[in-house]
CSV table of N, CA and C in Angstrom, one decimal:
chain,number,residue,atom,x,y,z
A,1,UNK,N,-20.1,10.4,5.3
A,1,UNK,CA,-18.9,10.8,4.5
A,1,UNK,C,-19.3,11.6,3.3
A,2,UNK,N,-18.7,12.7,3.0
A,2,UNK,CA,-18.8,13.4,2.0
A,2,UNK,C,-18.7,12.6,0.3
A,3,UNK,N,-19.3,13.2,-0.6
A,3,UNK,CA,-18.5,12.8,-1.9
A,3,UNK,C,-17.4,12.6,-2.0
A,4,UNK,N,-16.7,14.4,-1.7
A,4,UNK,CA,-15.3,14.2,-2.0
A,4,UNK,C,-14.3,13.3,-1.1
A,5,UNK,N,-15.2,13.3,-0.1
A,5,UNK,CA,-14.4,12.3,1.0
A,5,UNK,C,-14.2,10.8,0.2
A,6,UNK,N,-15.8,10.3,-0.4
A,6,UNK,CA,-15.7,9.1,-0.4
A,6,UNK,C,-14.4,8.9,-1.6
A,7,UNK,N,-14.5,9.9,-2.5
A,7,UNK,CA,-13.7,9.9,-3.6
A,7,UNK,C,-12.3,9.4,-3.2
A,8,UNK,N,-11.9,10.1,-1.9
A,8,UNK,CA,-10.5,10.3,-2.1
A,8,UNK,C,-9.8,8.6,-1.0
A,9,UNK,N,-11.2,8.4,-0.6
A,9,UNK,CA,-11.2,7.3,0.0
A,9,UNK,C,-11.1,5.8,-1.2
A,10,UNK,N,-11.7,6.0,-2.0
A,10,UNK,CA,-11.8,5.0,-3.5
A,10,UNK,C,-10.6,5.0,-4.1
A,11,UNK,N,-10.1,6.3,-4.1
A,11,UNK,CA,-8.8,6.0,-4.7
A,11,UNK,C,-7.8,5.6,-4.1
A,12,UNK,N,-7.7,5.9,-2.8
A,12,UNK,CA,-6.3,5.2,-2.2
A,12,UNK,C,-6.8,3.5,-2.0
A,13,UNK,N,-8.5,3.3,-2.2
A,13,UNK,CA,-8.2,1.8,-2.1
A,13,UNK,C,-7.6,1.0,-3.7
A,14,UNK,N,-8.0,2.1,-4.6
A,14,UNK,CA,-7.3,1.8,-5.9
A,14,UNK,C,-6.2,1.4,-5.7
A,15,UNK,N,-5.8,2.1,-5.3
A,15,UNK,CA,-3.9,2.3,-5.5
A,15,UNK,C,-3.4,1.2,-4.9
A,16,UNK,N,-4.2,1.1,-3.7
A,16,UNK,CA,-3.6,-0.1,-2.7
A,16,UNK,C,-4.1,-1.3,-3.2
A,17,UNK,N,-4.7,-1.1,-4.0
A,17,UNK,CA,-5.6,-2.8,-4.9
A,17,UNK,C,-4.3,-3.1,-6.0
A,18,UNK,N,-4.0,-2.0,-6.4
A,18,UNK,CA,-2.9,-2.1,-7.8
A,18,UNK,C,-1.5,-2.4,-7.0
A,19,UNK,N,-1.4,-1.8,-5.7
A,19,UNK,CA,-0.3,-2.3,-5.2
A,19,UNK,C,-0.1,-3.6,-5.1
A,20,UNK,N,-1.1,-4.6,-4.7
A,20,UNK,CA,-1.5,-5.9,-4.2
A,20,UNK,C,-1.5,-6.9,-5.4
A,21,UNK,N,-1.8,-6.3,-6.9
A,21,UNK,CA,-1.6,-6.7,-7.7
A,21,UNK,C,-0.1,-7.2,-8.1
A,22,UNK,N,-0.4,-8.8,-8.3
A,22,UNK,CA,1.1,-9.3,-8.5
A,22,UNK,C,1.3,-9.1,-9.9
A,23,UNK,N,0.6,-8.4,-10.9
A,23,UNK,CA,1.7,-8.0,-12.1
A,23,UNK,C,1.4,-7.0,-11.6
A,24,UNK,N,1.4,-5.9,-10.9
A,24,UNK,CA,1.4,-4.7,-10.4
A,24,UNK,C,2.9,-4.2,-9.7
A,25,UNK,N,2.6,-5.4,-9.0
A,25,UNK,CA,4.0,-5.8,-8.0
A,25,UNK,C,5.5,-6.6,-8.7
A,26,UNK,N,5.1,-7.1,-9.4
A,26,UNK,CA,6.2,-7.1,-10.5
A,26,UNK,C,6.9,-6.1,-11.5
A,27,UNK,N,6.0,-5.1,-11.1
A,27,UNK,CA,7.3,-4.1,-12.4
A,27,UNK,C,7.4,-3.0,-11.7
A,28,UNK,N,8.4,-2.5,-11.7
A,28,UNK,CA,9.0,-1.8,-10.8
A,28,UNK,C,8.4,-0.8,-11.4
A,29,UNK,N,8.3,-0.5,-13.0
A,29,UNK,CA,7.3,1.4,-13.2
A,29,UNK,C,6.4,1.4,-12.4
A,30,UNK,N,5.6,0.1,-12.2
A,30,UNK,CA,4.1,0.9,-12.1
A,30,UNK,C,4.2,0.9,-10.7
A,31,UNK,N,5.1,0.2,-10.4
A,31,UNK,CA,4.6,0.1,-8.5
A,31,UNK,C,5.6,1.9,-8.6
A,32,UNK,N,6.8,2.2,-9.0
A,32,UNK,CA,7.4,3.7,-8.5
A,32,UNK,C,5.9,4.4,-9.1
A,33,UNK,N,5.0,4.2,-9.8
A,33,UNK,CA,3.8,5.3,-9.8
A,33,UNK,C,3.1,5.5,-8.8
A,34,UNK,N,3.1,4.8,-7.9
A,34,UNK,CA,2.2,4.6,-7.0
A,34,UNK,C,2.8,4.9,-5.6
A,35,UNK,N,4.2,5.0,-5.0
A,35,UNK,CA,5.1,4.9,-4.4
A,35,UNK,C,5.3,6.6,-4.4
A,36,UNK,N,5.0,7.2,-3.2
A,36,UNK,CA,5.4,8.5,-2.8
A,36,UNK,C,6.8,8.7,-3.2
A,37,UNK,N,7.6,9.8,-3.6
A,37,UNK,CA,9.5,9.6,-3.7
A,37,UNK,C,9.5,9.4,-2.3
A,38,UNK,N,8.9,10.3,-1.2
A,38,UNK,CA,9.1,10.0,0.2
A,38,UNK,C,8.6,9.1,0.8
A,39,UNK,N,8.1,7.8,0.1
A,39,UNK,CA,7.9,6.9,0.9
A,39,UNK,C,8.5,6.0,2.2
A,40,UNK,N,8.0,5.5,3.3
A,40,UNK,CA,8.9,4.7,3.4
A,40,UNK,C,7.5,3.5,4.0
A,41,UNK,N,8.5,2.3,5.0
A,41,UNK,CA,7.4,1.3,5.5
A,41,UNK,C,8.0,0.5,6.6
A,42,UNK,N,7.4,0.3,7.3
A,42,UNK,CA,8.0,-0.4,8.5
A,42,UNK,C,7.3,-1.9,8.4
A,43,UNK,N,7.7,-2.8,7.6
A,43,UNK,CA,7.1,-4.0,7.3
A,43,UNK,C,6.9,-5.1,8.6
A,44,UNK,N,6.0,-5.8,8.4
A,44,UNK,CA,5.6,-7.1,9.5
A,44,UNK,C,7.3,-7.9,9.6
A,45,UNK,N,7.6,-7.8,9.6
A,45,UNK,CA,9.4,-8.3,10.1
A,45,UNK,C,9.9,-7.8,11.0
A,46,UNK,N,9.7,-5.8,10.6
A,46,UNK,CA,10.5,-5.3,11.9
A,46,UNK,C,11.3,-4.4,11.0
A,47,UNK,N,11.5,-4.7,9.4
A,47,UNK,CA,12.4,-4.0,8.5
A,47,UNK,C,11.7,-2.7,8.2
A,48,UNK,N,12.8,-2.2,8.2
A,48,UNK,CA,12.5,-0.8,7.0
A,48,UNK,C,12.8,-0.7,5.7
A,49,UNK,N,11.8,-0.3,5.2
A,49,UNK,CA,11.9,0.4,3.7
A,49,UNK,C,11.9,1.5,3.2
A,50,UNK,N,12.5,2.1,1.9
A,50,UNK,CA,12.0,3.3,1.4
A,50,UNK,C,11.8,2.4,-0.1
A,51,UNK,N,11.4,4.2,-0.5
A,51,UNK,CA,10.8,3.7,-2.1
A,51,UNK,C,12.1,2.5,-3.2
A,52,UNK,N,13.2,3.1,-2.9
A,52,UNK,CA,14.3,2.4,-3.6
A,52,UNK,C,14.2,0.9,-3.4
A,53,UNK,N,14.3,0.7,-2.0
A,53,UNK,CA,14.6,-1.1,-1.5
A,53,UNK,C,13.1,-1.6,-1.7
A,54,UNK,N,11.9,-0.5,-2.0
A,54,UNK,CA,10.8,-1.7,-2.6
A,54,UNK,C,10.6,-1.9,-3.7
A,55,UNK,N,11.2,-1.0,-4.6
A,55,UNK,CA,12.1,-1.2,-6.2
A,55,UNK,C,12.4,-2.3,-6.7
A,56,UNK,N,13.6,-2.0,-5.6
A,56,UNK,CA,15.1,-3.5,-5.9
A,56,UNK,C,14.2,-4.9,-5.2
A,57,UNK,N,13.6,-4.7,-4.7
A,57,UNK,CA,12.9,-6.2,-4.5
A,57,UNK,C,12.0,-6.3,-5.4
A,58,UNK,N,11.0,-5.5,-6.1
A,58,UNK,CA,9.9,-5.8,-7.3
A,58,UNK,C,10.8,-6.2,-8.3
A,59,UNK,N,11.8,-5.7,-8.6
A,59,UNK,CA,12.7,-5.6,-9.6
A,59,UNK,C,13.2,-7.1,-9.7
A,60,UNK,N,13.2,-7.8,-8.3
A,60,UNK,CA,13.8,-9.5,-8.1
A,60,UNK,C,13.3,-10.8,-9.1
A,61,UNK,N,12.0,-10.0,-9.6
A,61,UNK,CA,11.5,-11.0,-9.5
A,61,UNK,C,10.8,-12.5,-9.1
A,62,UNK,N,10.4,-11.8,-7.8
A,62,UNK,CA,10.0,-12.9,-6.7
A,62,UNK,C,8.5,-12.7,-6.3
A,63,UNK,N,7.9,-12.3,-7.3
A,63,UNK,CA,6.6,-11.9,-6.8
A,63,UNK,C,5.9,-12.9,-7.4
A,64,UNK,N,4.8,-13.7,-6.9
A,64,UNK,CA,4.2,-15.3,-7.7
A,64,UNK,C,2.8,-14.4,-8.2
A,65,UNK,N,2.4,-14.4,-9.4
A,65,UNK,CA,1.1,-14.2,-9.3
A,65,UNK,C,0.1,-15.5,-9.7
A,66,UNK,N,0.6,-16.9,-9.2
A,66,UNK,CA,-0.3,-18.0,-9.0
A,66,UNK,C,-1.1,-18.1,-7.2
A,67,UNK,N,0.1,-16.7,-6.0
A,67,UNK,CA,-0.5,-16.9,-5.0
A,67,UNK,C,-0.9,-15.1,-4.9
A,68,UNK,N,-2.0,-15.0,-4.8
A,68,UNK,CA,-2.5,-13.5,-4.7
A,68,UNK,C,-2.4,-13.1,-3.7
A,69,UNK,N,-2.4,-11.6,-2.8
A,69,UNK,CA,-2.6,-11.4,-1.4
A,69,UNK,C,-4.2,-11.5,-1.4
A,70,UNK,N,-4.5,-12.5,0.0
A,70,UNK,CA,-5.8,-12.1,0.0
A,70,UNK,C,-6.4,-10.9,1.3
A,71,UNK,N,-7.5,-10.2,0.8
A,71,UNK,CA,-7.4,-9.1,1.6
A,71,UNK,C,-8.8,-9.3,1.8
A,72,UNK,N,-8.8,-8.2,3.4
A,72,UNK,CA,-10.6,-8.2,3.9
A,72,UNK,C,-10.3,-7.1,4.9
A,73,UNK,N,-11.5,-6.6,5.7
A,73,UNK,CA,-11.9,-6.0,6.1
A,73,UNK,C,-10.7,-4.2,5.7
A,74,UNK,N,-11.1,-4.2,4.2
A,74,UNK,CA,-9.9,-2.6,4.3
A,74,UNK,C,-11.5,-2.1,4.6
A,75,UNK,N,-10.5,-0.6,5.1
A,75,UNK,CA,-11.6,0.1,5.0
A,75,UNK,C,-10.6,1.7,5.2
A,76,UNK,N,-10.9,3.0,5.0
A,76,UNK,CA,-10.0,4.1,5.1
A,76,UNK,C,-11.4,5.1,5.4
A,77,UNK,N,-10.6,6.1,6.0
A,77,UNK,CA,-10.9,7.3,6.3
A,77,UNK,C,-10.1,8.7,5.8
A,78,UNK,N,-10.7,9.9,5.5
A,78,UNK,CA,-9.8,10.8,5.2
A,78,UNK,C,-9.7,12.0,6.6
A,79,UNK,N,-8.1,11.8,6.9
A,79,UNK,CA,-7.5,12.1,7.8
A,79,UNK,C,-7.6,14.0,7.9
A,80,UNK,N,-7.3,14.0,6.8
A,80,UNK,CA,-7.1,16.1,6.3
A,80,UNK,C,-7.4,15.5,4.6
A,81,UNK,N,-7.5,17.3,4.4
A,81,UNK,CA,-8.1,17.5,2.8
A,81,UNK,C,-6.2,16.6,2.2
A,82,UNK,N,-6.7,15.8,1.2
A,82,UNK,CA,-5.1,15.1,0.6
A,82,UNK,C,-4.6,13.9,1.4
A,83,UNK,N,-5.3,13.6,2.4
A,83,UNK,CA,-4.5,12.8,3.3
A,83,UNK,C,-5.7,11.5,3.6
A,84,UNK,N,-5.0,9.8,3.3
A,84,UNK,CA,-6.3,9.1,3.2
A,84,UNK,C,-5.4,7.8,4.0
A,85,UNK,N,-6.1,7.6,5.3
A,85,UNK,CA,-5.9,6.2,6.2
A,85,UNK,C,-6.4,5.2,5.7
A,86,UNK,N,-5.8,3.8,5.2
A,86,UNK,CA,-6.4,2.7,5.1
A,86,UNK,C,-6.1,1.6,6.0
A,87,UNK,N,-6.8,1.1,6.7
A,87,UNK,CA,-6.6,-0.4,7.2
A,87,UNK,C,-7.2,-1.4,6.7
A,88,UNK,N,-6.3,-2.9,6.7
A,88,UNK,CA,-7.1,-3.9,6.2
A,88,UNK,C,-6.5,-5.5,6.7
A,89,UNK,N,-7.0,-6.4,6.3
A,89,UNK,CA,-6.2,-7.8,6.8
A,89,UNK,C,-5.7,-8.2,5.9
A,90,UNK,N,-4.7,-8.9,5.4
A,90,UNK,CA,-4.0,-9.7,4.4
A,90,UNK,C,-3.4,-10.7,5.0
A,91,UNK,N,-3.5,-11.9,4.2
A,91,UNK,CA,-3.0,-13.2,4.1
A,91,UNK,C,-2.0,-13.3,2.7
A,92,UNK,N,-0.7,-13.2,2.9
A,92,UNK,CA,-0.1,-14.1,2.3
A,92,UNK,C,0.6,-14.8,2.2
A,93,UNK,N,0.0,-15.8,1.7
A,93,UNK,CA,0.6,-17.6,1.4
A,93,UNK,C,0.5,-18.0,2.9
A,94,UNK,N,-0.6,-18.0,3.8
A,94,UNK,CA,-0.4,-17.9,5.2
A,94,UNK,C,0.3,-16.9,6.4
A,95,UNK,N,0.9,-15.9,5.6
A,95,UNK,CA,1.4,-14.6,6.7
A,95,UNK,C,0.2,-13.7,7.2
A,96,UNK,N,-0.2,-13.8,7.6
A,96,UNK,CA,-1.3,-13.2,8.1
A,96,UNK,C,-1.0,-11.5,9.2
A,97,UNK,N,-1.0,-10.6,8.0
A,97,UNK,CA,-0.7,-9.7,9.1
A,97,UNK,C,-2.1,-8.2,9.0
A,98,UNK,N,-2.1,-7.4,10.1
A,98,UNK,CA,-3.1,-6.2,9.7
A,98,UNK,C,-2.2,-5.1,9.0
A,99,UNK,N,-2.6,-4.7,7.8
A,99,UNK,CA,-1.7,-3.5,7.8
A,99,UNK,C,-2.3,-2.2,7.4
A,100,UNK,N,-1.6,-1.1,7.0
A,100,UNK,CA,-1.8,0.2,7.6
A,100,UNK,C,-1.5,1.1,6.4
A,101,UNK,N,-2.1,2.7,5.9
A,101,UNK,CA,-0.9,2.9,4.9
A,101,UNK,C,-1.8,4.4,5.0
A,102,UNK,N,-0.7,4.8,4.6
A,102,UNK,CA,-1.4,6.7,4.7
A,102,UNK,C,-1.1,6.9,3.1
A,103,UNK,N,-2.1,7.1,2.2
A,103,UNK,CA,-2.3,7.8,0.9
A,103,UNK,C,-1.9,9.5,1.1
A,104,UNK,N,-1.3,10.4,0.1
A,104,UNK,CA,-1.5,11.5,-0.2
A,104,UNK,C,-1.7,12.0,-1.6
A,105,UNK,N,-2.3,13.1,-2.1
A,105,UNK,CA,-2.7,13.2,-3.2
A,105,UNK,C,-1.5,14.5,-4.0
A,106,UNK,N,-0.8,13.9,-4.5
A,106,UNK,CA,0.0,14.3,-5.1
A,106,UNK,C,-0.7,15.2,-6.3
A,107,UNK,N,0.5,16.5,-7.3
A,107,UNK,CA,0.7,16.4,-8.6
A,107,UNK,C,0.2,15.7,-9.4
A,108,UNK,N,0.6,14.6,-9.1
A,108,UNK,CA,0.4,13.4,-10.3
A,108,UNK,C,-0.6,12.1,-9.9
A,109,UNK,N,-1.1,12.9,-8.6
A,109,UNK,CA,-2.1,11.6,-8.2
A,109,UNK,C,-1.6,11.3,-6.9
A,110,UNK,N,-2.9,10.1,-6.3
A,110,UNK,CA,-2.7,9.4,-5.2
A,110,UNK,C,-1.4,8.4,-4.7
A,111,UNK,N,-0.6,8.4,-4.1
A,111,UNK,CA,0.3,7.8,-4.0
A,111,UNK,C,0.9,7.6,-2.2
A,112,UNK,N,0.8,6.4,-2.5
A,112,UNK,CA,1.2,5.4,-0.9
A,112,UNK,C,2.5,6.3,-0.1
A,113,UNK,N,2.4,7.0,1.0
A,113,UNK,CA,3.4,7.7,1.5
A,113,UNK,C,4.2,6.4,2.1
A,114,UNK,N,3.5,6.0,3.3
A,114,UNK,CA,4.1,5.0,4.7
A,114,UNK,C,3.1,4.1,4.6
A,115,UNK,N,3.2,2.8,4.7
A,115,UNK,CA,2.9,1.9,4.9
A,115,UNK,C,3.7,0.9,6.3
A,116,UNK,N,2.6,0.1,6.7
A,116,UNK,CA,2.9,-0.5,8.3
A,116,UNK,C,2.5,-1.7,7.8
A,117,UNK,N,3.3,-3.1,8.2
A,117,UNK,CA,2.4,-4.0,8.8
A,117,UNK,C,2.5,-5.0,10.3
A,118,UNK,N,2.0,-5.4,10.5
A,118,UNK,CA,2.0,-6.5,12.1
A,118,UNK,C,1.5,-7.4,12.0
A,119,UNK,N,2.4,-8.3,12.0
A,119,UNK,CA,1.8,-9.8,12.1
A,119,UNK,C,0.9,-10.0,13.0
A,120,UNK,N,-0.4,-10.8,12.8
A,120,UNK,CA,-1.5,-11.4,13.1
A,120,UNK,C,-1.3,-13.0,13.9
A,121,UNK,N,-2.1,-13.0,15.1
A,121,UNK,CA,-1.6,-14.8,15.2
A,121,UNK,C,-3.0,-15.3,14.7
C-alpha cells in the first residue's frame, strides 16, 4: 500500500473510530461532520437511513457511553483516488454484526458516505 493510500485508509478509520464514539455519537454536530449530506445506510435490522434519521436518533439521547461498541478485525482498502472501503466486527451490548462503510474525501474532509450492517450469529 502506498503512503497516500495508507493515509487515506487511517482516516476513514478515524472517522469511523469518532463515529463509534459514544460522546461522538451523542451530539448530533459532530456526528453531521462526519456524515456525507448524501449519506445513507442499510442497518443490521433491514432499516434504512439517511443523514437526517441518524440525526434525529443521536439527537434522542439514547446512546450509553457506560456500554462502548466493541470492534475487531477493521481493516479498509482504497477503492479509487477519494474513495476508502472499511470492514470490521462490532459487538454491541451483544448485537453482534459485520459492518461495511465507503469513506469519501470531501471539501471539508473525510466523511462516511453509506454504511451497511449484517447481523452475525
Amino acid at each position: 500500500m502506498t503512503d497516500e493510500s495508507e493515509r487515506a485508509v487511517q482516516a476513514a478509520v478515524g472517522g469511523e473510530s469518532r463515529l463509534l464514539d459514544p460522546e461522538v455519537r451523542a451530539s448530533p454536530a459532530l456526528v453531521s461532520e462526519l456524515l456525507d449530506p448524501e449519506f445513507t445506510e442499510i442497518g443490521a435490522s433491514g432499516r434504512w437511513w439517511d443523514a437526517q434519521s441518524i440525526l434525529t436518533v443521536t439527537s434522542a439521547g439514547t446512546v450509553s457511553s457506560e456500554a462502548p461498541v466493541k470492534v475487531s478485525k477493521m481493516s479498509g482498502t482504497v477503492l479509487a483516488p477519494g474513495i476508502v472501503h472499511l470492514t470490521y466486527f462490532a459487538d454491541n451490548q451483544g448485537r453482534r454484526a459485520w459492518r461495511s462503510s465507503l469513506w469519501r474525501l470531501t471539501e471539508t474532509g473525510w466523511r462516511m458516505y453509506f454504511h451497511q450492517g449484517t447481523l452475525a450469529s
